[in-house]
Amino acid sequence: FTSEVTLLVKFNQALSSSQLKELEQYMQVESKNNNEYHLKGKDEEAMKAMVFNFAVKNQLMLSEMKVSENSLEDIFKNVTQ
């Protein structure tokens, strides 16, 4: 099975709906708090580069970007789907 990568990303401000749509072209986006997002995809390095370029293009400050560790429950769900 292919593993899915989840990036936890925090910007200096909330994203607009058009900015969210731009990101959703490349990865699954889940909005958390005001300016925190979980981004899911397959290629960690490509996702990180895309998020960085997205932030620069949209004049956003990227205050946090880290890979989320999958819990045992998440792993089980992925394997049994």
Short mmCIF file of N, CA and C in Angstrom, two decimals:
data_model
loop_
_atom_site.label_atom_id
_atom_site.label_comp_id
_atom_site.label_asym_id
_atom_site.label_seq_id
_atom_site.Cartn_x
_atom_site.Cartn_y
_atom_site.Cartn_z
N PHE A 1 0.84 -1.19 0.00
CA PHE A 1 0.00 0.00 0.00
C PHE A 1 0.87 1.24 0.00
N THR A 2 0.34 2.34 -0.53
CA THR A 2 1.11 3.59 -0.55
C THR A 2 0.78 4.38 0.69
N SER A 3 1.80 4.93 1.30
CA SER A 3 1.55 5.68 2.52
C SER A 3 1.19 7.12 2.16
N GLU A 4 0.31 7.66 2.94
CA GLU A 4 -0.12 9.04 2.74
C GLU A 4 0.63 9.91 3.74
N VAL A 5 1.08 11.05 3.28
CA VAL A 5 1.80 12.00 4.12
C VAL A 5 0.84 13.10 4.55
N THR A 6 0.88 13.47 5.83
CA THR A 6 0.10 14.59 6.31
C THR A 6 1.06 15.67 6.81
N LEU A 7 0.97 16.85 6.20
CA LEU A 7 1.75 17.99 6.66
C LEU A 7 0.86 18.86 7.53
N LEU A 8 1.37 19.24 8.69
CA LEU A 8 0.69 20.21 9.54
C LEU A 8 1.30 21.57 9.19
N VAL A 9 0.47 22.47 8.71
CA VAL A 9 0.95 23.76 8.20
C VAL A 9 0.22 24.88 8.91
N LYS A 10 0.97 25.91 9.27
CA LYS A 10 0.38 27.09 9.90
C LYS A 10 0.88 28.33 9.19
N PHE A 11 -0.07 29.17 8.74
CA PHE A 11 0.26 30.43 8.09
C PHE A 11 -0.02 31.58 9.05
N ASN A 12 0.41 32.79 8.70
CA ASN A 12 0.19 33.94 9.55
C ASN A 12 -1.25 34.45 9.49
N GLN A 13 -2.04 33.93 8.56
CA GLN A 13 -3.44 34.32 8.45
C GLN A 13 -4.22 33.18 7.80
N ALA A 14 -5.52 33.24 7.96
CA ALA A 14 -6.38 32.22 7.35
C ALA A 14 -6.35 32.37 5.83
N LEU A 15 -6.51 31.26 5.14
CA LEU A 15 -6.52 31.27 3.67
C LEU A 15 -7.91 31.62 3.16
N SER A 16 -7.95 32.32 2.04
CA SER A 16 -9.22 32.63 1.39
C SER A 16 -9.73 31.38 0.68
N SER A 17 -10.97 31.40 0.26
CA SER A 17 -11.52 30.24 -0.44
C SER A 17 -10.80 30.00 -1.76
N SER A 18 -10.37 31.06 -2.45
CA SER A 18 -9.63 30.86 -3.71
C SER A 18 -8.25 30.28 -3.45
N GLN A 19 -7.61 30.68 -2.35
CA GLN A 19 -6.32 30.09 -2.00
C GLN A 19 -6.47 28.62 -1.63
N LEU A 20 -7.53 28.28 -0.92
CA LEU A 20 -7.79 26.87 -0.57
C LEU A 20 -7.99 26.05 -1.84
N LYS A 21 -8.74 26.59 -2.79
CA LYS A 21 -8.99 25.87 -4.05
C LYS A 21 -7.68 25.63 -4.80
N GLU A 22 -6.79 26.61 -4.75
CA GLU A 22 -5.49 26.46 -5.42
C GLU A 22 -4.71 25.29 -4.81
N LEU A 23 -4.67 25.20 -3.48
CA LEU A 23 -3.99 24.09 -2.82
C LEU A 23 -4.67 22.76 -3.09
N GLU A 24 -6.00 22.77 -3.14
CA GLU A 24 -6.76 21.52 -3.32
C GLU A 24 -6.54 20.90 -4.69
N GLN A 25 -5.97 21.64 -5.62
CA GLN A 25 -5.63 21.06 -6.93
C GLN A 25 -4.53 20.02 -6.79
N TYR A 26 -3.72 20.15 -5.75
CA TYR A 26 -2.53 19.31 -5.60
C TYR A 26 -2.59 18.33 -4.43
N MET A 27 -3.43 18.62 -3.43
CA MET A 27 -3.48 17.78 -2.24
C MET A 27 -4.79 17.99 -1.51
N GLN A 28 -5.11 17.07 -0.64
CA GLN A 28 -6.32 17.18 0.18
C GLN A 28 -6.04 18.17 1.30
N VAL A 29 -6.95 19.13 1.50
CA VAL A 29 -6.76 20.17 2.51
C VAL A 29 -7.85 20.07 3.56
N GLU A 30 -7.44 20.03 4.81
CA GLU A 30 -8.39 20.00 5.92
C GLU A 30 -8.08 21.19 6.82
N SER A 31 -9.04 22.10 6.94
CA SER A 31 -8.86 23.28 7.77
C SER A 31 -9.03 22.90 9.23
N LYS A 32 -8.11 23.33 10.07
CA LYS A 32 -8.18 23.06 11.50
C LYS A 32 -8.62 24.32 12.22
N ASN A 33 -7.72 25.02 12.84
CA ASN A 33 -8.04 26.27 13.51
C ASN A 33 -7.97 27.41 12.50
N ASN A 34 -7.93 28.63 12.99
CA ASN A 34 -7.98 29.81 12.13
C ASN A 34 -7.01 29.75 10.95
N ASN A 35 -5.77 29.45 11.21
CA ASN A 35 -4.78 29.49 10.15
C ASN A 35 -3.92 28.23 10.13
N GLU A 36 -4.48 27.13 10.65
CA GLU A 36 -3.79 25.85 10.65
C GLU A 36 -4.50 24.87 9.73
N TYR A 37 -3.70 24.11 8.99
CA TYR A 37 -4.25 23.20 7.99
C TYR A 37 -3.51 21.87 8.01
N HIS A 38 -4.23 20.81 7.72
CA HIS A 38 -3.63 19.50 7.49
C HIS A 38 -3.70 19.26 5.99
N LEU A 39 -2.55 19.02 5.40
CA LEU A 39 -2.47 18.80 3.95
C LEU A 39 -2.05 17.35 3.73
N LYS A 40 -2.81 16.63 2.92
CA LYS A 40 -2.53 15.21 2.70
C LYS A 40 -2.20 14.95 1.24
N GLY A 41 -1.17 14.14 1.05
CA GLY A 41 -0.74 13.77 -0.29
C GLY A 41 0.21 12.60 -0.24
N LYS A 42 0.88 12.33 -1.34
CA LYS A 42 1.74 11.15 -1.46
C LYS A 42 3.23 11.47 -1.38
N ASP A 43 3.66 12.62 -1.89
CA ASP A 43 5.07 12.94 -2.02
C ASP A 43 5.46 14.08 -1.08
N GLU A 44 6.08 13.73 0.03
CA GLU A 44 6.40 14.71 1.07
C GLU A 44 7.25 15.87 0.56
N GLU A 45 8.32 15.58 -0.15
CA GLU A 45 9.21 16.64 -0.61
C GLU A 45 8.52 17.57 -1.62
N ALA A 46 7.74 17.01 -2.53
CA ALA A 46 7.01 17.83 -3.50
C ALA A 46 5.97 18.70 -2.79
N MET A 47 5.31 18.13 -1.79
CA MET A 47 4.31 18.90 -1.04
C MET A 47 4.96 20.07 -0.31
N LYS A 48 6.09 19.82 0.34
CA LYS A 48 6.78 20.89 1.07
C LYS A 48 7.19 22.01 0.12
N ALA A 49 7.74 21.66 -1.03
CA ALA A 49 8.15 22.67 -2.00
C ALA A 49 6.95 23.46 -2.51
N MET A 50 5.85 22.77 -2.78
CA MET A 50 4.66 23.43 -3.29
C MET A 50 4.08 24.39 -2.24
N VAL A 51 4.04 23.97 -0.98
CA VAL A 51 3.51 24.82 0.09
C VAL A 51 4.39 26.06 0.26
N PHE A 52 5.70 25.88 0.22
CA PHE A 52 6.61 27.02 0.34
C PHE A 52 6.38 28.00 -0.81
N ASN A 53 6.33 27.49 -2.04
CA ASN A 53 6.11 28.36 -3.21
C ASN A 53 4.74 29.03 -3.16
N PHE A 54 3.73 28.30 -2.68
CA PHE A 54 2.39 28.86 -2.51
C PHE A 54 2.42 30.04 -1.53
N ALA A 55 3.13 29.86 -0.41
CA ALA A 55 3.22 30.92 0.60
C ALA A 55 3.90 32.17 0.02
N VAL A 56 5.00 31.96 -0.69
CA VAL A 56 5.72 33.09 -1.30
C VAL A 56 4.82 33.81 -2.30
N LYS A 57 4.19 33.04 -3.18
CA LYS A 57 3.32 33.62 -4.22
C LYS A 57 2.19 34.44 -3.63
N ASN A 58 1.64 33.97 -2.49
CA ASN A 58 0.50 34.64 -1.86
C ASN A 58 0.90 35.59 -0.74
N GLN A 59 2.20 35.86 -0.62
CA GLN A 59 2.74 36.76 0.40
C GLN A 59 2.27 36.36 1.80
N LEU A 60 2.34 35.07 2.07
CA LEU A 60 1.98 34.54 3.38
C LEU A 60 3.24 34.15 4.13
N MET A 61 3.20 34.31 5.44
CA MET A 61 4.31 33.84 6.25
C MET A 61 3.98 32.43 6.73
N LEU A 62 4.88 31.52 6.50
CA LEU A 62 4.71 30.13 6.90
C LEU A 62 5.37 29.98 8.27
N SER A 63 4.56 29.86 9.32
CA SER A 63 5.14 29.82 10.67
C SER A 63 5.40 28.41 11.16
N GLU A 64 4.80 27.42 10.51
CA GLU A 64 5.05 26.03 10.92
C GLU A 64 4.74 25.09 9.76
N MET A 65 5.60 24.09 9.58
CA MET A 65 5.34 23.04 8.61
C MET A 65 6.08 21.80 9.10
N LYS A 66 5.32 20.78 9.46
CA LYS A 66 5.94 19.55 9.92
C LYS A 66 5.10 18.36 9.48
N VAL A 67 5.75 17.22 9.41
CA VAL A 67 5.06 15.99 9.03
C VAL A 67 4.38 15.42 10.26
N SER A 68 3.12 15.07 10.11
CA SER A 68 2.36 14.45 11.19
C SER A 68 2.68 12.96 11.23
N GLU A 69 2.90 12.47 12.42
CA GLU A 69 3.10 11.03 12.59
C GLU A 69 1.74 10.36 12.65
N ASN A 70 1.56 9.31 11.88
CA ASN A 70 0.29 8.59 11.90
C ASN A 70 0.16 7.78 13.19
N SER A 71 -1.02 7.82 13.76
CA SER A 71 -1.30 7.01 14.94
C SER A 71 -1.55 5.57 14.49
N LEU A 72 -1.53 4.65 15.41
CA LEU A 72 -1.84 3.26 15.07
C LEU A 72 -3.23 3.15 14.48
N GLU A 73 -4.15 3.93 14.98
CA GLU A 73 -5.52 3.92 14.44
C GLU A 73 -5.54 4.36 12.98
N ASP A 74 -4.79 5.42 12.65
CA ASP A 74 -4.72 5.90 11.27
C ASP A 74 -4.14 4.83 10.35
N ILE A 75 -3.07 4.19 10.81
CA ILE A 75 -2.43 3.14 10.02
C ILE A 75 -3.41 1.99 9.77
N PHE A 76 -4.13 1.59 10.81
CA PHE A 76 -5.10 0.50 10.70
C PHE A 76 -6.20 0.86 9.70
N LYS A 77 -6.70 2.10 9.78
CA LYS A 77 -7.74 2.54 8.85
C LYS A 77 -7.24 2.49 7.40
N ASN A 78 -5.99 2.94 7.18
CA ASN A 78 -5.43 2.93 5.82
C ASN A 78 -5.27 1.50 5.29
N VAL A 79 -4.85 0.59 6.14
CA VAL A 79 -4.61 -0.79 5.71
C VAL A 79 -5.91 -1.51 5.43
N THR A 80 -6.96 -1.22 6.20
CA THR A 80 -8.21 -1.98 6.08
C THR A 80 -9.20 -1.36 5.09
N GLN A 81 -8.83 -0.29 4.44
CA GLN A 81 -9.77 0.33 3.47
C GLN A 81 -9.78 -0.45 2.18
#
